[in-house]
Amino acid sequence: MRTQVAIIGAGPSGLLLGQLLHKNGIDAVILERKSGDYVLSRIRAGILEQVCIDLMDEAGVGERMHKEGLVHGGFDMLFKGERHRIDMNKLTGGKNVMVYGQTELTRDLMDARAAAGLATVYEADNVTVHDFDSARPRVRYEKDGTTHEIECDFIAGCDGFHGVCRASVPQGAITEYEKIYPFGWLGLMSDTPPVHEELIYVNSTRGFALCSQRSHTRSRYYLQVPLSDKVEDWSDEAFWQELRLRLDPEAREKLVTGPSIEKSIAPLRSFVAEPMRFGRMFLAGDAAHIVPPTGAKGLNLAATDVKYLSSAIIEFYREKSEAGIDHYSDRCLRRIWKGERFSWWFTSLMHRFPDDGEIAQKLQEAELDYIVHSETGARSVAENYVGLPLNFGE
Ligand code: RFL
Ligand code: PHB
């Protein structure tokens, strides 16, 4: 079999790339290790920046997102028992974010791909990538016990943090930067109305909490928990009880609880692999970088990689130019490091670090007090949260 671009991974990065290439007449096959249902069952991101919204529109799959997504112009920061609103819209000259779950975005992309009759191989086993240092890369995989080979011009490694593409790069050709945080996020989804119309980011002496949502009737909450905790240790009742203790009196009063429809623990990590291009193979999204979720940047950074990668590949075929491909890695990394910086900083500001003692809490509270009372401080948070402009610093 032959295609122009072999895409490994049918998460948001791979599906979005496939759709943008298709719109531009470029052929791609997507190979995914899991089933489509499994991919949709992973509960992850909830907040889209304008850049991501624009890309969904460009890919022709924005209709339901605009209908069902909730536009948010601000969020609350809760510390020392009091809430303060960051008015993102006002502070950034009119920018907002959108609440639209990664599951829904993925479903829209999957549906569009199926409707266009494009090739996706789910449950593709033992995917291996070959000869990406030549002009004729190949990908092999097994499906139902039979081995298949795809010849292609490019390989797009959209296969997430544990994927095969980054792992196939010779060790000397790649540098990895990593920080692992000493806690995780316990997430709970429930069909209950959100406690507040916007998100609440909570710094409490008991640890971080986040009140998020997927719709007017579905809530998503997170609690900072020790890495040693197991999800089985947390009954729904224990979760709600702990969340109440981290909230302010008004939110505590308003909180509507109910049975969980999903509960999971995610570890927190900052990670970047450099470079993101190896001959004819590119890494995009979580395959190349991970941020702790505090800044809601992971999916949005993945979307910008895909934007840059699709335009580089389109330019290659249309203009026979390798300029975009040559710039891909540097262009992405410049933006990624700013997203990494913001996510690390916001994580450090909001969580309780087990070894840091009481002074750390006092210093965090002083910084938060500064941020919410200084227009300069608040604007810096707001402009990073809504997403820096694509041409930032150029
Ligand atoms: P994904 O989603 O991990 O998809 C990779 C796909 O590749 C497949 N795969 C393979 N396929 C074939 N062969 C192999 N050898 C393969 N190995 C792996 C996998 O099965 C999978 O389907 O990466 P992608 O597409 O780059 O997308 C990245 C996003 O998923 C991620 O950045 C976000 O979810 C991060 N994130 C958030 N990002 C935001 O922008 N806003 C948020 O509000 C936000 N909240 C979050 C988050 C991530 C979280 N967790 C669980 C890590 C909240 C949480 C709790
Ligand atoms: C979510 O709704 O899952 C979510 C929202 C904001 C974050 C992280 C996760 O910063």
Coordinates of C-alpha atoms and ligand atoms in Angstrom, one line a residue:
M1 CA 0.0 0.0 0.0
R2 CA 1.1 3.5 -0.7
T3 CA 0.1 6.9 0.7
Q4 CA 1.5 10.4 0.9
V5 CA 1.5 10.7 4.7
A6 CA 1.3 7.8 7.3
I7 CA -0.1 9.2 10.5
I8 CA 0.5 7.2 13.7
G9 CA -2.2 7.8 16.3
A10 CA -5.9 8.8 16.1
G11 CA -6.0 11.2 19.0
P12 CA -6.8 14.8 18.3
S13 CA -3.4 15.5 16.7
G14 CA -3.6 12.7 14.2
L15 CA -7.3 13.2 13.3
L16 CA -6.9 16.9 12.9
L17 CA -3.8 16.5 10.7
G18 CA -5.6 13.9 8.6
Q19 CA -8.6 16.3 8.1
L20 CA -6.5 19.3 7.2
L21 CA -4.4 17.3 4.7
H22 CA -7.6 15.8 3.2
K23 CA -9.0 19.4 2.7
N24 CA -5.9 20.1 0.7
G25 CA -6.0 17.0 -1.5
I26 CA -3.3 15.1 0.3
D27 CA -3.7 11.4 1.0
A28 CA -3.1 10.0 4.5
V29 CA -3.7 6.8 6.3
I30 CA -4.1 6.8 10.1
L31 CA -3.0 3.8 12.2
E32 CA -4.3 3.6 15.7
R33 CA -3.4 1.0 18.4
K34 CA -6.7 1.1 20.2
S35 CA -10.4 0.9 19.1
G36 CA -12.4 4.1 18.3
D37 CA -14.6 3.6 21.3
Y38 CA -11.5 3.3 23.6
V39 CA -10.1 6.6 22.2
L40 CA -13.5 8.3 22.9
S41 CA -13.6 6.9 26.4
R42 CA -10.5 8.8 27.6
I43 CA -11.6 11.9 29.5
R44 CA -9.1 14.6 29.0
A45 CA -9.0 18.3 28.0
G46 CA -11.9 20.6 28.3
I47 CA -10.7 24.1 27.2
L48 CA -10.1 25.3 23.7
E49 CA -8.1 28.4 22.8
Q50 CA -9.2 30.5 19.8
V51 CA -6.3 29.0 17.7
C52 CA -7.8 25.5 18.2
I53 CA -11.3 26.7 17.4
D54 CA -10.1 28.3 14.2
L55 CA -8.3 25.1 13.2
M56 CA -11.5 23.1 13.7
D57 CA -13.3 25.6 11.5
E58 CA -10.5 25.3 8.9
A59 CA -10.8 21.6 9.0
G60 CA -14.6 22.0 8.3
V61 CA -15.6 20.3 11.5
G62 CA -16.6 23.3 13.7
E63 CA -20.3 23.2 13.4
R64 CA -21.3 21.3 16.5
M65 CA -18.5 22.9 18.5
H66 CA -20.0 26.4 17.9
K67 CA -23.5 25.1 18.7
E68 CA -22.7 23.3 21.9
G69 CA -19.4 24.9 23.1
L70 CA -19.6 27.3 26.0
V71 CA -17.7 30.6 25.6
H72 CA -16.0 31.8 28.8
G73 CA -14.6 35.3 29.2
G74 CA -13.0 34.7 32.6
F75 CA -12.3 32.3 35.5
D76 CA -12.1 32.5 39.3
M77 CA -9.0 32.1 41.4
L78 CA -9.9 31.0 45.0
F79 CA -7.3 31.4 47.7
K80 CA -7.4 32.2 51.5
G81 CA -11.1 31.2 51.2
E82 CA -12.0 34.0 48.8
R83 CA -12.7 34.0 45.1
H84 CA -11.4 36.6 42.6
R85 CA -12.3 36.8 39.0
I86 CA -9.8 37.1 36.2
D87 CA -11.6 38.9 33.5
M88 CA -9.8 37.5 30.5
N89 CA -12.0 39.1 28.0
K90 CA -11.4 42.6 29.3
L91 CA -7.7 42.1 30.0
T92 CA -6.9 40.7 26.5
G93 CA -9.0 43.1 24.4
G94 CA -11.9 40.7 23.8
K95 CA -10.4 37.2 23.8
N96 CA -12.2 34.2 25.2
V97 CA -11.8 30.4 25.5
M98 CA -14.3 27.7 24.8
V99 CA -15.5 24.8 27.0
Y100 CA -15.8 21.8 24.6
G101 CA -14.5 18.4 25.7
Q102 CA -11.7 16.6 23.9
T103 CA -14.1 13.7 23.6
E104 CA -16.5 15.8 21.5
L105 CA -13.8 17.3 19.4
T106 CA -12.4 13.8 18.7
R107 CA -15.9 12.5 17.9
D108 CA -16.4 15.3 15.4
L109 CA -13.1 14.6 13.7
M110 CA -13.8 10.8 13.6
D111 CA -17.3 11.3 12.1
A112 CA -15.9 13.7 9.4
R113 CA -13.2 11.2 8.5
A114 CA -15.7 8.3 8.3
A115 CA -18.1 10.4 6.2
A116 CA -15.3 11.2 3.7
G117 CA -14.5 7.5 3.5
L118 CA -10.9 8.1 4.6
A119 CA -8.7 5.3 5.8
T120 CA -8.2 4.7 9.5
V121 CA -7.0 1.4 10.8
Y122 CA -8.1 0.9 14.4
E123 CA -6.5 -1.8 16.6
A124 CA -3.4 -1.8 14.4
D125 CA -0.8 -3.8 16.4
N126 CA 3.0 -3.6 16.6
V127 CA 3.3 -0.5 14.4
T128 CA 7.0 0.1 13.4
V129 CA 8.5 3.0 11.5
H130 CA 11.4 2.5 9.0
D131 CA 13.8 4.5 6.7
F132 CA 12.5 7.9 7.8
D133 CA 16.1 9.2 7.2
S134 CA 15.5 8.5 3.5
A135 CA 13.0 9.8 0.9
R136 CA 11.0 6.5 1.0
P137 CA 9.9 5.9 4.6
R138 CA 7.8 2.8 5.4
V139 CA 5.5 1.8 8.2
R140 CA 4.6 -1.8 9.2
Y141 CA 1.7 -3.0 11.3
E142 CA -0.2 -6.0 12.1
K143 CA -4.0 -6.3 11.9
D144 CA -5.9 -9.5 12.8
G145 CA -2.6 -11.4 12.7
T146 CA -1.5 -10.3 9.2
T147 CA 1.5 -8.0 8.6
H148 CA 0.9 -5.0 6.4
E149 CA 3.4 -2.4 5.0
I150 CA 2.7 1.2 3.9
E151 CA 5.1 3.2 1.7
C152 CA 4.9 6.9 2.2
D153 CA 6.6 10.3 1.7
F154 CA 6.2 11.3 5.4
I155 CA 5.5 9.8 8.8
A156 CA 3.6 11.9 11.3
G157 CA 4.2 10.8 14.9
C158 CA 0.9 11.8 16.5
D159 CA 1.1 8.8 18.9
G160 CA 1.1 10.5 22.3
F161 CA 3.6 10.3 25.1
H162 CA 3.9 6.5 25.1
G163 CA 4.0 6.2 21.3
V164 CA 6.4 4.3 19.0
C165 CA 7.7 7.2 16.8
R166 CA 9.7 9.1 19.4
A167 CA 11.0 5.8 20.8
S168 CA 12.3 4.9 17.3
V169 CA 14.6 7.9 17.0
P170 CA 18.3 7.0 17.6
Q171 CA 19.2 8.1 21.2
G172 CA 22.0 10.5 20.1
A173 CA 19.6 12.4 17.8
I174 CA 17.1 13.6 20.5
T175 CA 17.3 15.5 23.7
E176 CA 14.6 15.1 26.3
Y177 CA 13.8 17.5 29.2
E178 CA 11.6 16.3 32.0
K179 CA 10.1 17.3 35.3
I180 CA 7.8 15.0 37.3
Y181 CA 5.6 16.6 39.9
P182 CA 5.2 15.0 43.4
F183 CA 1.4 14.7 43.1
G184 CA -1.4 13.8 40.7
W185 CA -4.9 15.0 39.7
L186 CA -7.9 12.9 40.7
G187 CA -10.7 13.7 38.2
L188 CA -14.4 13.1 38.6
M189 CA -17.1 13.6 36.0
S190 CA -20.7 13.7 37.0
D191 CA -24.1 14.6 35.4
T192 CA -24.7 17.5 37.8
P193 CA -24.9 21.2 37.0
P194 CA -21.5 23.0 37.4
V195 CA -21.0 24.7 40.8
H196 CA -20.3 28.0 38.9
E197 CA -20.8 29.3 35.4
E198 CA -17.0 29.7 34.9
L199 CA -14.1 27.6 36.1
I200 CA -12.7 27.9 39.6
Y201 CA -9.0 27.3 40.2
V202 CA -8.4 26.7 43.9
N203 CA -5.3 27.1 46.0
S204 CA -6.1 25.8 49.5
T205 CA -4.0 24.6 52.4
R206 CA -5.4 21.1 51.7
G207 CA -4.1 21.2 48.1
F208 CA -5.2 22.3 44.7
A209 CA -8.7 21.8 43.3
L210 CA -10.4 22.7 40.0
C211 CA -14.1 23.1 39.2
S212 CA -14.6 22.6 35.5
Q213 CA -17.4 21.5 33.3
R214 CA -18.4 20.1 30.0
S215 CA -21.9 21.6 29.6
H216 CA -24.7 23.2 31.8
T217 CA -25.5 19.7 33.1
R218 CA -22.2 18.0 33.2
S219 CA -19.4 18.8 35.7
R220 CA -15.7 17.9 35.8
Y221 CA -13.8 18.3 39.1
Y222 CA -10.2 17.7 40.0
L223 CA -8.4 17.3 43.3
Q224 CA -4.6 17.3 43.9
V225 CA -3.8 13.9 45.5
P226 CA -0.6 12.2 46.6
L227 CA 1.0 10.0 43.9
S228 CA 0.6 7.0 46.1
D229 CA -3.2 7.3 46.1
K230 CA -5.2 4.8 44.0
V231 CA -8.5 5.7 42.4
E232 CA -10.1 2.8 44.3
D233 CA -9.2 4.6 47.5
W234 CA -11.6 7.4 46.6
S235 CA -15.3 6.7 47.0
D236 CA -17.6 9.4 45.3
E237 CA -18.6 10.5 48.8
A238 CA -14.9 11.0 49.9
F239 CA -14.3 13.0 46.7
W240 CA -17.2 15.3 47.3
Q241 CA -16.3 15.7 50.9
E242 CA -12.7 16.7 50.2
L243 CA -13.8 19.0 47.4
R244 CA -16.2 20.8 49.7
L245 CA -13.3 21.4 52.2
R246 CA -11.2 23.1 49.5
L247 CA -14.0 25.4 48.4
D248 CA -15.3 28.8 49.7
P249 CA -18.5 28.8 51.7
E250 CA -20.7 30.0 48.8
A251 CA -19.5 27.3 46.4
R252 CA -19.6 24.7 49.1
E253 CA -23.3 25.6 49.6
K254 CA -24.1 25.6 45.9
L255 CA -22.2 22.4 45.0
V256 CA -24.5 19.7 43.6
T257 CA -23.1 16.2 44.0
G258 CA -24.1 13.0 42.3
P259 CA -22.7 9.6 41.2
S260 CA -19.5 9.7 39.2
I261 CA -19.6 8.6 35.5
E262 CA -15.8 8.6 35.3
K263 CA -13.0 8.8 37.9
S264 CA -9.3 8.6 37.2
I265 CA -5.9 9.8 38.4
A266 CA -3.4 11.5 36.1
P267 CA 0.2 12.1 37.1
L268 CA 1.6 15.6 36.3
R269 CA 4.7 16.0 34.1
S270 CA 6.5 18.7 32.1
F271 CA 8.3 17.1 29.1
V272 CA 9.8 18.3 25.9
A273 CA 11.7 16.4 23.2
E274 CA 14.0 18.3 20.8
P275 CA 14.0 18.4 17.8
M276 CA 10.6 17.4 16.5
R277 CA 11.7 16.4 13.0
F278 CA 13.9 13.4 12.0
G279 CA 14.4 13.4 8.3
R280 CA 10.9 12.5 6.9
M281 CA 9.4 11.8 10.3
F282 CA 7.7 14.5 12.5
L283 CA 6.5 14.4 16.0
A284 CA 3.4 16.4 17.0
G285 CA 1.3 16.9 20.1
D286 CA 1.9 14.7 23.2
A287 CA 4.4 12.6 21.3
A288 CA 6.8 15.5 21.6
H289 CA 5.7 17.4 24.7
I290 CA 3.6 17.1 27.9
V291 CA 2.5 19.9 30.2
P292 CA 0.8 19.6 33.6
P293 CA -2.9 20.3 32.9
T294 CA -3.2 23.4 35.2
G295 CA -2.9 25.8 32.3
A296 CA -5.2 23.8 29.9
K297 CA -2.5 24.0 27.3
G298 CA -1.9 20.3 26.1
L299 CA -4.5 20.0 23.4
N300 CA -4.0 23.6 22.3
L301 CA -0.2 23.1 21.9
A302 CA -1.0 19.9 19.9
A303 CA -3.3 21.9 17.7
T304 CA -0.6 24.4 16.9
D305 CA 1.9 21.7 16.0
V306 CA -0.7 20.3 13.6
K307 CA -1.3 23.7 12.1
Y308 CA 2.4 24.2 11.4
L309 CA 2.9 20.6 10.2
S310 CA -0.1 20.6 7.8
S311 CA 1.0 23.9 6.3
A312 CA 4.6 22.6 5.9
I313 CA 3.4 19.4 4.1
I314 CA 0.9 21.3 1.9
E315 CA 3.7 23.7 0.9
F316 CA 6.0 20.8 0.1
Y317 CA 3.5 19.3 -2.4
R318 CA 2.1 22.6 -3.8
E319 CA 5.3 24.6 -4.1
K320 CA 7.9 21.9 -4.1
S321 CA 9.5 23.8 -1.2
E322 CA 11.1 22.2 1.9
A323 CA 11.2 25.6 3.7
G324 CA 8.2 24.8 6.0
I325 CA 9.5 21.4 6.8
D326 CA 12.9 22.8 7.6
H327 CA 11.3 25.3 10.0
Y328 CA 8.8 23.0 11.6
S329 CA 10.7 22.0 14.7
D330 CA 12.0 25.5 15.6
R331 CA 8.6 27.1 15.0
C332 CA 6.8 24.6 17.2
L333 CA 9.4 24.6 20.0
R334 CA 9.3 28.3 20.3
R335 CA 5.6 28.2 21.1
I336 CA 5.8 25.0 23.1
W337 CA 8.4 26.3 25.6
K338 CA 6.2 29.3 26.3
G339 CA 3.3 26.9 27.0
E340 CA 5.6 24.8 29.2
R341 CA 6.7 27.8 31.1
F342 CA 3.1 29.0 31.8
S343 CA 1.9 25.5 32.8
W344 CA 4.8 24.9 35.1
W345 CA 4.4 28.4 36.7
F346 CA 0.7 28.0 37.2
T347 CA 1.1 24.5 38.6
S348 CA 3.8 25.8 41.0
L349 CA 1.5 28.7 42.1
M350 CA -1.6 26.6 42.8
H351 CA -0.4 23.3 44.3
R352 CA 0.9 22.3 47.7
F353 CA 4.4 20.8 47.4
P354 CA 4.9 18.1 50.1
D355 CA 8.5 19.2 50.9
D356 CA 8.1 23.0 50.8
G357 CA 6.6 23.8 54.3
E358 CA 4.4 26.6 55.5
I359 CA 6.4 29.4 53.9
A360 CA 5.6 28.2 50.4
Q361 CA 1.9 28.5 51.1
K362 CA 2.4 32.1 52.4
L363 CA 4.5 33.0 49.3
Q364 CA 1.9 31.6 47.0
E365 CA -0.9 33.5 48.7
A366 CA 1.2 36.7 48.4
E367 CA 1.7 36.1 44.7
L368 CA -2.0 35.4 44.1
D369 CA -2.9 38.5 46.1
Y370 CA -0.6 40.5 43.8
I371 CA -2.0 38.9 40.6
V372 CA -5.6 39.5 41.4
H373 CA -5.1 43.1 42.5
S374 CA -2.6 44.2 39.9
E375 CA -3.9 44.7 36.3
T376 CA -0.4 43.9 35.1
G377 CA -0.3 40.6 37.0
A378 CA -3.8 39.6 36.0
R379 CA -3.2 40.5 32.4
S380 CA -0.1 38.3 32.2
V381 CA -2.2 35.3 33.4
A382 CA -5.0 36.2 31.1
E383 CA -3.0 36.6 27.9
N384 CA -1.2 33.2 28.5
Y385 CA -4.5 31.4 29.4
V386 CA -6.3 32.5 26.3
G387 CA -3.2 31.6 24.3
L388 CA -0.4 33.8 22.9
P389 CA -0.9 35.0 19.4
L390 CA 0.5 32.7 16.7
N391 CA 3.0 35.3 15.6
F392 CA 4.1 36.2 19.1
G393 CA 7.7 37.5 19.2
E394 CA 8.1 37.4 15.4
Ligands
RFL1 P1 -3.2 11.5 22.5 O1 -4.5 12.0 22.8 O2 -2.4 10.8 23.5 O3 -3.3 10.5 21.2 C1 -2.3 9.6 20.8 C2 -2.9 8.4 20.1 O4 -1.9 7.6 19.6 C3 -2.2 6.2 19.9 N1 -1.0 5.4 19.9 C4 -0.6 4.6 19.0 N2 -1.2 4.2 17.8 C5 -0.6 3.3 17.0 N3 0.6 2.7 17.4 C6 1.2 3.0 18.5 N4 2.3 2.4 18.9 C7 0.6 4.0 19.4 N5 0.9 4.5 20.6 C8 -0.1 5.4 20.9 C9 -3.0 6.3 21.2 O5 -3.8 5.2 21.5 C10 -3.8 7.6 21.1 O6 -5.0 7.4 20.6 O7 -2.2 12.6 21.9 P2 -2.5 13.9 21.0 O8 -3.4 13.5 19.8 O9 -1.2 14.5 20.7 O10 -3.4 14.8 21.9 C11 -2.9 15.5 23.0 C12 -4.0 15.7 24.1 O11 -4.7 14.4 24.3 C13 -3.5 16.2 25.4 O12 -2.5 17.2 25.2 C14 -4.6 16.8 26.3 O13 -5.5 15.9 26.6 C15 -4.0 17.4 27.6 N6 -5.0 18.0 28.5 C16 -5.5 19.2 28.3 N7 -5.2 20.0 27.2 C17 -5.8 21.2 26.9 O14 -5.4 21.8 26.0 N8 -6.8 21.7 27.8 C18 -7.2 21.0 28.9 O15 -8.1 21.5 29.5 C19 -6.5 19.8 29.2 N9 -6.9 19.0 30.3 C20 -5.4 17.3 29.6 C21 -6.4 17.8 30.5 C22 -4.8 16.0 29.9 C23 -5.3 15.3 31.0 N10 -4.7 14.0 31.2 C24 -5.4 12.9 31.5 C25 -3.3 13.7 30.8 C26 -6.8 17.1 31.6 C27 -6.2 15.9 31.9 C28 -6.7 15.2 33.1
PHB2 C1 -11.0 20.1 32.2 O1 -12.1 20.5 32.1 O2 -10.7 18.9 32.1 C2 -9.9 21.0 32.5 C3 -10.1 22.4 32.4 C4 -9.1 23.3 32.7 C5 -7.8 22.8 33.0 C6 -7.6 21.4 33.0 C7 -8.6 20.5 32.8 O3 -6.8 23.6 33.3

